[in-house]
Tab-separated table of C-alpha atoms in Angstrom:
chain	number	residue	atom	x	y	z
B	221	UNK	CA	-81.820	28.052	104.515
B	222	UNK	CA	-83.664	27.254	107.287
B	223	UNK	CA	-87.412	29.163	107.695
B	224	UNK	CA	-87.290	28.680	111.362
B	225	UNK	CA	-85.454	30.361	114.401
B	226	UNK	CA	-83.830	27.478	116.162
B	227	UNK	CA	-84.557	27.018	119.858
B	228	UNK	CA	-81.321	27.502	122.281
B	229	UNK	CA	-81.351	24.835	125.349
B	230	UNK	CA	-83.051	27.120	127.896
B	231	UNK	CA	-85.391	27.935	125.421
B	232	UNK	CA	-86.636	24.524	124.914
B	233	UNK	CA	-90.195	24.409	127.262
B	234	UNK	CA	-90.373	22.308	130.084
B	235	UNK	CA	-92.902	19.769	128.697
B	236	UNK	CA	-90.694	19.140	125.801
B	237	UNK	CA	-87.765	18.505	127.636
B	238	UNK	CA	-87.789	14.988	128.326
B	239	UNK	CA	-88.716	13.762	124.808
B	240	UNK	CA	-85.948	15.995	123.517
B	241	UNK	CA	-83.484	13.898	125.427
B	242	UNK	CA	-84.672	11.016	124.580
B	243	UNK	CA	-83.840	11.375	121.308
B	244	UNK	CA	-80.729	13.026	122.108
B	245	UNK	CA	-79.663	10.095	123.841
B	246	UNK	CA	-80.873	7.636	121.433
B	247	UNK	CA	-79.395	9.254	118.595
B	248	UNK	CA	-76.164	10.897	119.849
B	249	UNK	CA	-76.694	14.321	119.317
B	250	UNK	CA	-79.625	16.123	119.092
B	251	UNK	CA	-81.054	16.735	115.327
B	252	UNK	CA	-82.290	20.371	114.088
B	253	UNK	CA	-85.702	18.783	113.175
B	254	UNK	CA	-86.128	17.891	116.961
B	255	UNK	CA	-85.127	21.280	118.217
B	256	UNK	CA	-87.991	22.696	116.150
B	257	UNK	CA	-90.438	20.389	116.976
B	258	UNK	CA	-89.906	20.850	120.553
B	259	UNK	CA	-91.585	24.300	120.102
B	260	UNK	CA	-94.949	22.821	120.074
B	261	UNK	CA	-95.124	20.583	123.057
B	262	UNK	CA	-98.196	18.886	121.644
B	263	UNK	CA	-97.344	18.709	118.589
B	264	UNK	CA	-94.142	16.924	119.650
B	265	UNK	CA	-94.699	14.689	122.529
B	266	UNK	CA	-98.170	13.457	120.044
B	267	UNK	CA	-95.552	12.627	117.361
B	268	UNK	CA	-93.661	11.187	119.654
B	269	UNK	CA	-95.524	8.875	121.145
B	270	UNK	CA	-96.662	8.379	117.948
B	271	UNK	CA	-93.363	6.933	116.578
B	272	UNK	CA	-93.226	4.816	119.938
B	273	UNK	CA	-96.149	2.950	119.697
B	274	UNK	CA	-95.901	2.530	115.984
B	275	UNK	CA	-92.138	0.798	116.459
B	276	UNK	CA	-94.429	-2.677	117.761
B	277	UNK	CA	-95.803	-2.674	113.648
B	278	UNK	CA	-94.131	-5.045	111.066
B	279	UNK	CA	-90.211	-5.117	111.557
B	280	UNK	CA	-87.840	-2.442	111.558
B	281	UNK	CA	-86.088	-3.016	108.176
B	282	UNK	CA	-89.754	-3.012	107.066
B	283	UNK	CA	-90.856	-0.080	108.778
B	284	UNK	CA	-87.352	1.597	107.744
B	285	UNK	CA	-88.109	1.018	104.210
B	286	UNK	CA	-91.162	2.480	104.332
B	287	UNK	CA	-89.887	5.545	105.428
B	288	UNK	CA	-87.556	5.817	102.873
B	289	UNK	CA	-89.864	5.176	100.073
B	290	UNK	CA	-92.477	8.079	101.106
B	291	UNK	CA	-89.828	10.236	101.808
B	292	UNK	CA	-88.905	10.030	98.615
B	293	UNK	CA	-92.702	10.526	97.605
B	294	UNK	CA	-93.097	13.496	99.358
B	295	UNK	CA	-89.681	14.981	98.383
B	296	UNK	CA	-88.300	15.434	101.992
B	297	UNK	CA	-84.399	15.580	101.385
B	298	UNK	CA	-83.934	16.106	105.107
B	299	UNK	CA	-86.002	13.280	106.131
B	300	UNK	CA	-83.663	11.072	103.221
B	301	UNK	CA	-80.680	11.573	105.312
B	302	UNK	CA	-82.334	10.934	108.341
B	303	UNK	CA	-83.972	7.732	107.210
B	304	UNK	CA	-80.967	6.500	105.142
B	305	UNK	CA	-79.046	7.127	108.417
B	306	UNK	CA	-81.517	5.110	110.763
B	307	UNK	CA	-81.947	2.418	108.099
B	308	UNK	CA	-77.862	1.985	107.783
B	309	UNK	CA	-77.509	2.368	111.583
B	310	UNK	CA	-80.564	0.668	113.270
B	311	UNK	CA	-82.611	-1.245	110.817
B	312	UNK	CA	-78.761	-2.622	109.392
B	313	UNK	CA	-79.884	-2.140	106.004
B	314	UNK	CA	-77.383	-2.595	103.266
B	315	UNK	CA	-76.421	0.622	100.827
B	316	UNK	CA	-77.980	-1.068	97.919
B	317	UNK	CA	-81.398	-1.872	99.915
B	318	UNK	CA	-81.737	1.798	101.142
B	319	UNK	CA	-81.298	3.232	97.162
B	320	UNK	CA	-84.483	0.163	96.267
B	321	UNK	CA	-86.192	0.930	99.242
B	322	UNK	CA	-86.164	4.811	98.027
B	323	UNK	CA	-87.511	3.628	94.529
B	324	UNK	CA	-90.039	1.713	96.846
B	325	UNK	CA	-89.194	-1.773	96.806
B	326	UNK	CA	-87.170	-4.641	98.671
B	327	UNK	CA	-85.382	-7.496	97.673
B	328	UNK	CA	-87.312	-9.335	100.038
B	329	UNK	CA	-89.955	-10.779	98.273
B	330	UNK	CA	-92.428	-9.974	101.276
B	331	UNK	CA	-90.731	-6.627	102.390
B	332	UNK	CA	-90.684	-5.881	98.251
B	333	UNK	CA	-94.779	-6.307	98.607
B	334	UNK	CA	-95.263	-3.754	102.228
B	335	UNK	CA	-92.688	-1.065	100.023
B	336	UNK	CA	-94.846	-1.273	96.975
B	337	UNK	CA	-98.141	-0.929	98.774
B	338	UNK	CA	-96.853	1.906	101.252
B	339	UNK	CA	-95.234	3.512	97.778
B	340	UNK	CA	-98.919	3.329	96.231
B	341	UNK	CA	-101.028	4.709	99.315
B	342	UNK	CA	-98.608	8.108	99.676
B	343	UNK	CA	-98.904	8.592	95.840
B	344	UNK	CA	-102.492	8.154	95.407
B	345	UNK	CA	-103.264	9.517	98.512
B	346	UNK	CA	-104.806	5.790	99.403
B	347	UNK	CA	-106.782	5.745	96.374
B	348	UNK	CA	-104.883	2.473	95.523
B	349	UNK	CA	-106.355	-0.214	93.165
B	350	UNK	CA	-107.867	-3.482	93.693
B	351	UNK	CA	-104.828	-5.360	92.380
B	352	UNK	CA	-102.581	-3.329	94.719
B	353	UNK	CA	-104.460	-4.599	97.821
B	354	UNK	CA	-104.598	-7.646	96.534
B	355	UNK	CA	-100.660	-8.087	95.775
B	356	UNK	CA	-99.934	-6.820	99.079
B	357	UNK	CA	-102.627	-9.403	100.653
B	358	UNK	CA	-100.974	-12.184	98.794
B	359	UNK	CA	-97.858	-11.675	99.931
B	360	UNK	CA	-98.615	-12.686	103.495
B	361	UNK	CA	-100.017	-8.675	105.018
B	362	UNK	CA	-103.266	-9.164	107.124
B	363	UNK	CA	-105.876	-6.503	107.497
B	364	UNK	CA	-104.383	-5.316	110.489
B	365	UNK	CA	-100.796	-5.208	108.872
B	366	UNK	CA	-101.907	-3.464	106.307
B	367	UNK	CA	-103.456	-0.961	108.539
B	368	UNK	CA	-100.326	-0.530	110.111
B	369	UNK	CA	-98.620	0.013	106.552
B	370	UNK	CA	-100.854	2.986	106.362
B	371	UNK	CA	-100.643	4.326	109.535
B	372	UNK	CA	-96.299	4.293	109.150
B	373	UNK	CA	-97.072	6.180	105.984
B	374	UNK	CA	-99.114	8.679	107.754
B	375	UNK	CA	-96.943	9.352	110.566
B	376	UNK	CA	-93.557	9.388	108.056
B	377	UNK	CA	-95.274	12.222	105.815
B	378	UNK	CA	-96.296	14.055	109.544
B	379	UNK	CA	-92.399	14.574	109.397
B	380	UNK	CA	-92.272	15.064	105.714
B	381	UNK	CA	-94.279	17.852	106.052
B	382	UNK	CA	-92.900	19.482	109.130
B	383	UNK	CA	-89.298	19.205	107.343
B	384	UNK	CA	-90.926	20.293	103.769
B	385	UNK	CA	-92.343	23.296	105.798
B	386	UNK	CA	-89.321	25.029	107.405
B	387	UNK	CA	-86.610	23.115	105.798
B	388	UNK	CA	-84.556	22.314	108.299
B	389	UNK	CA	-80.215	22.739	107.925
B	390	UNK	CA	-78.451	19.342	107.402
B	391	UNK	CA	-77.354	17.583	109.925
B	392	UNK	CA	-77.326	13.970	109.234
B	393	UNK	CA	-74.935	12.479	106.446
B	394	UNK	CA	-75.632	14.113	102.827
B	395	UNK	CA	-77.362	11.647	100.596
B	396	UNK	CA	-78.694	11.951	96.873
B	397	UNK	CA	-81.630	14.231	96.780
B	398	UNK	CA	-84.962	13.160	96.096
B	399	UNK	CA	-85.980	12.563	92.667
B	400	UNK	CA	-82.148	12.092	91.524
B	401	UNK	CA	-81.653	8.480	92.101
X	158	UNK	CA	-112.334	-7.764	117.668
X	159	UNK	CA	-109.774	-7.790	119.638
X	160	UNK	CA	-109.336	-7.250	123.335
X	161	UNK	CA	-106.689	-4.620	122.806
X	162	UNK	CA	-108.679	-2.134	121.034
X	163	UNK	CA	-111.837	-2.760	122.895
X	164	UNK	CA	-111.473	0.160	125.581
X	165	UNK	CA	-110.691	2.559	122.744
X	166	UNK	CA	-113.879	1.716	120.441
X	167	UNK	CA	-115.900	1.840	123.184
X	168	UNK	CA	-115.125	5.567	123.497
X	169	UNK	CA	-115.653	6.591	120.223
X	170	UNK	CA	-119.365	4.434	120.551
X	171	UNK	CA	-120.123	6.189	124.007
X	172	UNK	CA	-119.188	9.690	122.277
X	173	UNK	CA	-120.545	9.173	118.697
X	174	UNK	CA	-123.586	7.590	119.693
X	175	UNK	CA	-122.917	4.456	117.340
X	176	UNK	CA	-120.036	2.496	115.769
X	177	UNK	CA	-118.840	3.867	112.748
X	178	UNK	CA	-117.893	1.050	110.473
X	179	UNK	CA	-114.900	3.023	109.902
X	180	UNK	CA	-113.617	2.174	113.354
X	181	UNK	CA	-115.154	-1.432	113.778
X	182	UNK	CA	-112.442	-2.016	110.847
X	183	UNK	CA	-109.826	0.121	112.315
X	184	UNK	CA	-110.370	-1.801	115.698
X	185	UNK	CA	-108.739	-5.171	113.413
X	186	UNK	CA	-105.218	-3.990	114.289
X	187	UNK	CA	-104.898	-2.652	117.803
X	188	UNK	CA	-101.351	-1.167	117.196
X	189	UNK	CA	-102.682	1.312	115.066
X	190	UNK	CA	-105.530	1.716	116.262
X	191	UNK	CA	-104.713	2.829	119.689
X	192	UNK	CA	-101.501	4.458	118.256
X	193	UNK	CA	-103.957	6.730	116.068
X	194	UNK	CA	-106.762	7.431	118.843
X	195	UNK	CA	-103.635	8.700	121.360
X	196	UNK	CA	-102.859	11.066	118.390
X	197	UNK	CA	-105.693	12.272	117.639
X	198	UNK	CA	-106.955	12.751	121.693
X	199	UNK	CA	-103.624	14.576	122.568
X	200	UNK	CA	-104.184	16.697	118.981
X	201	UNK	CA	-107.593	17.521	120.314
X	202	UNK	CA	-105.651	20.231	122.738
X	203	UNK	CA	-104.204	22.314	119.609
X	204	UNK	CA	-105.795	25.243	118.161
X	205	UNK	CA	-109.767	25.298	118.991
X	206	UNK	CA	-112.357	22.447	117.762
X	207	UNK	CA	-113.770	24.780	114.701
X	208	UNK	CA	-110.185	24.978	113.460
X	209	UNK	CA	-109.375	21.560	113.555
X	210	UNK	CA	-112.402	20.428	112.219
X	211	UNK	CA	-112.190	22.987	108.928
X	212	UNK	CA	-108.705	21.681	108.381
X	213	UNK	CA	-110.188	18.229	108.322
X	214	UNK	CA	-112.531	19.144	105.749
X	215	UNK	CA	-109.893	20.991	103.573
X	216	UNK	CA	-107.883	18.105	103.571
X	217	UNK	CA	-110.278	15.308	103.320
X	218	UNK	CA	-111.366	17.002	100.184
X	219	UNK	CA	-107.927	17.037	98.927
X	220	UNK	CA	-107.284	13.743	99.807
X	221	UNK	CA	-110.555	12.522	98.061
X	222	UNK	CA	-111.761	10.677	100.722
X	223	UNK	CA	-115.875	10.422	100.648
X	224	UNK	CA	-116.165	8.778	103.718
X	225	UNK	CA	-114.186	10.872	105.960
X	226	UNK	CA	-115.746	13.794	104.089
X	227	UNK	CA	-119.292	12.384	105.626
X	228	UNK	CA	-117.611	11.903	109.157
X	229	UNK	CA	-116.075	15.410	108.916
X	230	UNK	CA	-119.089	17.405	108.239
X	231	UNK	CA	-121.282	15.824	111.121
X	232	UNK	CA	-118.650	16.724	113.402
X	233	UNK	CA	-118.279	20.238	112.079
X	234	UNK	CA	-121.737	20.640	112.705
X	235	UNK	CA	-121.463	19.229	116.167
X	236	UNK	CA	-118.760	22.151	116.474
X	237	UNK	CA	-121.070	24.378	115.365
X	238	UNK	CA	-119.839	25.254	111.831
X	239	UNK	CA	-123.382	26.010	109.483
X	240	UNK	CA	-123.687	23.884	106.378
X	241	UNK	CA	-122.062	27.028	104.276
X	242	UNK	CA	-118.855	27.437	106.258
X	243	UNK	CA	-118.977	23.926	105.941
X	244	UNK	CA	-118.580	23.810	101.985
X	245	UNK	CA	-116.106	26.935	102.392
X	246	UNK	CA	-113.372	24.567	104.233
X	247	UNK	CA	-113.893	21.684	101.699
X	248	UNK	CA	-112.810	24.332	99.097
X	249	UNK	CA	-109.653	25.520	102.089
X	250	UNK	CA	-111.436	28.696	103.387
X	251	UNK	CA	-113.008	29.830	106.593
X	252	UNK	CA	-115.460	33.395	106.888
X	253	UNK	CA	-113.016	34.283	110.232
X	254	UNK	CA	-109.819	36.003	108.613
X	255	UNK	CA	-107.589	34.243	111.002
X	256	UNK	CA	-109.150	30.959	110.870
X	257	UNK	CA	-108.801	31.248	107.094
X	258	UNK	CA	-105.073	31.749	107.064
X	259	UNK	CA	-104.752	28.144	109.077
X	260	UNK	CA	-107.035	26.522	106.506
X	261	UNK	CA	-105.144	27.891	103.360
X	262	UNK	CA	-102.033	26.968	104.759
X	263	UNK	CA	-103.376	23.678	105.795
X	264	UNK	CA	-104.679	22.652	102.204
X	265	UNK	CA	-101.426	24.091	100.586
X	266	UNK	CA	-99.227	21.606	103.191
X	267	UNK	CA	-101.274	18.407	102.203
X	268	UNK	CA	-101.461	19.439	98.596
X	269	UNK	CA	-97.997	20.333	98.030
X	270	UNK	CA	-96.902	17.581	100.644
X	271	UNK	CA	-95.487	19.869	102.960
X	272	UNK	CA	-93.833	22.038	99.923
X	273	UNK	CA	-95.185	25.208	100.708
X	274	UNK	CA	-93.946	28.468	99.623
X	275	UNK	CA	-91.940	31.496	101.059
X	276	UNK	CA	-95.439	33.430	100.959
X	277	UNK	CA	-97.296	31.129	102.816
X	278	UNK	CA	-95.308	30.217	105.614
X	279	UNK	CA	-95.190	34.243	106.216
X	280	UNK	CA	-99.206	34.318	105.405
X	281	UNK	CA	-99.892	32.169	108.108
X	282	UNK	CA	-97.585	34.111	110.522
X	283	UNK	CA	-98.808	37.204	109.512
X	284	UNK	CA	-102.189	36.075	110.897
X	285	UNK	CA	-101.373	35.546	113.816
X	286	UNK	CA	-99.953	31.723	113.907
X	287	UNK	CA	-96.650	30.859	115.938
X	288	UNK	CA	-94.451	28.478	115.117
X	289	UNK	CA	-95.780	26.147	116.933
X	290	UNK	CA	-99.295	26.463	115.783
X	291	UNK	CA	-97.753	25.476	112.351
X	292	UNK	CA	-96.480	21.965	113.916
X	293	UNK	CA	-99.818	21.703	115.323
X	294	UNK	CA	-101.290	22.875	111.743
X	295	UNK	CA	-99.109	20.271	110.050
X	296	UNK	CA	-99.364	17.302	112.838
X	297	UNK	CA	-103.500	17.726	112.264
X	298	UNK	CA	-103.150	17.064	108.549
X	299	UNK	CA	-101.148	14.210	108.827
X	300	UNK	CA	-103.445	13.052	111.875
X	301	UNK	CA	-106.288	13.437	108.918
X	302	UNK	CA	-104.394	11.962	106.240
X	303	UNK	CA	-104.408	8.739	108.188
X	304	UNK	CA	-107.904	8.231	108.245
X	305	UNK	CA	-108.251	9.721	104.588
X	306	UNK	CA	-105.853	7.084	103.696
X	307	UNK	CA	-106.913	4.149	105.620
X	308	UNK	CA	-110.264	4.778	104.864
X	309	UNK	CA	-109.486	5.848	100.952
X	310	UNK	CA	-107.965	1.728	101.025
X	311	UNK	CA	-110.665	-0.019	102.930
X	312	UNK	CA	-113.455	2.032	101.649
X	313	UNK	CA	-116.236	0.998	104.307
X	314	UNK	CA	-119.492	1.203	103.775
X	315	UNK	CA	-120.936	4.756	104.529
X	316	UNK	CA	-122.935	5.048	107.809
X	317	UNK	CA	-122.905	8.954	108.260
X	318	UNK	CA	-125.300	11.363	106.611
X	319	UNK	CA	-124.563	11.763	103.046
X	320	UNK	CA	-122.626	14.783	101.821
X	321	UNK	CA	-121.412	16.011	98.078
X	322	UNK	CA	-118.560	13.396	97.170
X	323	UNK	CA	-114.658	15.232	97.106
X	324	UNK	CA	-114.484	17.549	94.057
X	325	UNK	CA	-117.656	18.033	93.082
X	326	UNK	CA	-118.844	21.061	95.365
C-alpha cells in the first residue's frame, strides 16, 4: 500500500504544474510516482530537468537499459514497470532485451559493455575494479561516456529511492518483480 | 576541456578558491557535468546548508568514497559544523534532534537503497519533516551518490585537507 497521501489536481502547487503536464502529455496519463513528486517543487522540477538534460547521453536503448538494470539493483518493482514500459514503448526494445537488460547486459556487444559497467557501479556503490573500467573502455566508452554512465545510474536510483520510500500503487503494466527473473 | 563546461568550472573555481581535480575531470563530459551542477544548484534551495551538508557526510561514508569524504568536511566546516558534529554525520547523526531525524533517515535510504522501513518513514515525520522534505531528503542523496560514485570510479588524486578514510572513524 502506498505510504503517501496522493495529491488531488488542485492540490498540485503552482510551480509543479507545468512539469506535471509534461509528463502527462508525454506519457498519456499521469503516473502516481509523478503526483507525489510534484509535492516538492524542487525536488521535482531538479529531477526533472535532470532527466532532460541527461536524455543528450549515449542512446536511448542504452540509457533504457541502464535503467532497467539498476532498477533491478536497487529492487524498485515500481520503477521495473515503468522502465520495462518506456523501454518497450520508446527505446523499442524487444521483450527478450528488457529481461537481459534487467540481469544487466545487452546483446549488443557495445550496449552489453555500458549495462555491465552501469550494473557494477550501483552494486559496488562505484567501487568497481580495474578490469571493469577497463572492459567498458575497450568496448568503445570515452571518459566522458563513462561519466555519463554514472551519472544515468545516479539519477535512475534518485527514483529508485523515491519509489522504494513510499511505494507507490501500480500503475504501469505488471512485470516480474525484482529478484524473480 | 571543453568549451561547454567552461562557464560551469569556472564557478566552482571562483567559489572554492581552486580547481578541485574532482571537477577538472568531471568538466571531460559537459552533459553531465552541467546536468549535475543544475542539480545540485537548484538542490541548494532544500532544507538549510548544515542539513544538506550532514547528509552528504552520512552518505559519503556509506558510499565509501574518501575523496568526497575530504570535499564534504571542508564544506561542513565552511557551514559551520565543528570537527565533532562533523564525525557524528559520517556515523548518520546530528546533536540537533530534528536535524538528526533527516540524517538517520538519510543514511537508512542510501543504505537500504531507498528500502526503508514503516518506522522510519514515520520517524522522520514525527520530527517534523513533510513529505516533501523527504523528496528533497532522498533527491540530496542521490545528488551525493553521483559524486560518491563518479568519484569512487575515477578516484582523483586528493587535493582537499585530509580526513579519516570511510569506515574507520
Amino acid at each position: 500500500m502506498s505510504r503517501i497521501t496522493a495529491l488531488t489536481p488542485d492540490q498540485v502547487p503552482a510551480e509543479s504544474k507545468s512539469t506535471l503536464d509534461a509528463f502527462t502529455k508525454n506519457i498519456g496519463f499521469t503516473p502516481n510516482m509523478m503526483t507525489a513528486f510534484a509535492k516538492s517543487p524542487i525536488a521535482f522540477n531538479a529531477w526533472a530537468t535532470l532527466l532532460g538534460s541527461m536524455s543528450k547521453a549515449l542512446d536511448v536503448k542504452t540509457r533504457d537499459s541502464i535503467g532497467l538494470a539498476v532498477s533491478e539493483v536497487n529492487g524498485c518493482n515500481y520503477c521495473l514497470t515503468v522502465h520495462s514500459f518506456t523501454a518497450e514503448h520508446m527505446a523499442k526494445l524487444p521483450a527478450d532485451e528488457i529481461i537481459l537488460a534487467r540481469k544487466g547486459h545487452a546483446t549488443e556487444p557495445k550496449r552489453d559493455a555500458a549495462v555491465q559497467f552501469a550494473k557494477k557501479v550501483i552494486e559496488t556503490r562505484g567501487n568497481v575494479g580495474d578490469a571493469d573500467l577497463k572492459a567498458v573502455r575497450d568496448a568503445g566508452y570515452t571518459d566522458a561516456n563513462i561519466m555519463e554512465i554514472v551519472a544515468l545510474v545516479a539519477m535512475y536510483s534518485l527514483t529508485n529511492f523515491f519509489n522504494n520510500v513510499f511505494d507507490h500503487e501500480k500503475d504501469f503494466p505488471a512485470v516480474t518483480p525484482a529478484g524473480a527473473i | 576541456m571543453p568549451a561547454d563546461s567552461k562557464p560551469a568550472l569556472d564557478m566552482f573555481t571562483r567559489s572554492i578558491g581552486f580547481t578541485p581535480n574532482m571537477l577538472a575531470t568531471f568538466a571531460q563530459s559537459p552533459i553531465a557535468f552541467n546536468a549535475w551542477a543544475t542539480l545540485r544548484g537548484a538542490l541548494n534551495r532544500a532544507l538549510d546548508v548544515k542539513t544538506r551538508e550532514v547528509i552528504s557526510l552520512a552518505v559519503s561514508e556509506v558510499n565509501g568514497c574518501n575523496y568526497c569524504l575530504a570535499v564534504h568536511s571542508l564544506a561542513a566546516s565552511m557551514a559551520k559544523l565543528p570537527a565533532d558534529e562533523i564525525i557524528l554525520a559520517r556515523k548518520g547523526h546530528a546533536s540537533d534532534p530534528k536535524r538528526d531525524a533527516a540524517v538517520q533517515f538519510a543514511r537508512k535510504v542510501i543504505e537500504h537503497r531507498g528500502q526503508v522501513g514503516d518506522a522510519d518513514l514515520q520517524a522522520v515525520r514525527d520530527a517534523g519533516y513533510t513529505d516533501a522534505n523527504l523528496m528533497e531528503i532522498v533527491a540530496l542523496v542521490a545528488v551525493y551518490s553521483l559524486t560518491n560514485f563518479l568519484n569512487n570510479v575515477f578516484d582523483p588524486e586528493k587535493d582537499y585537507p585530509a580526513v579519516t578514510p570511510a569506515g574507520s572513524i
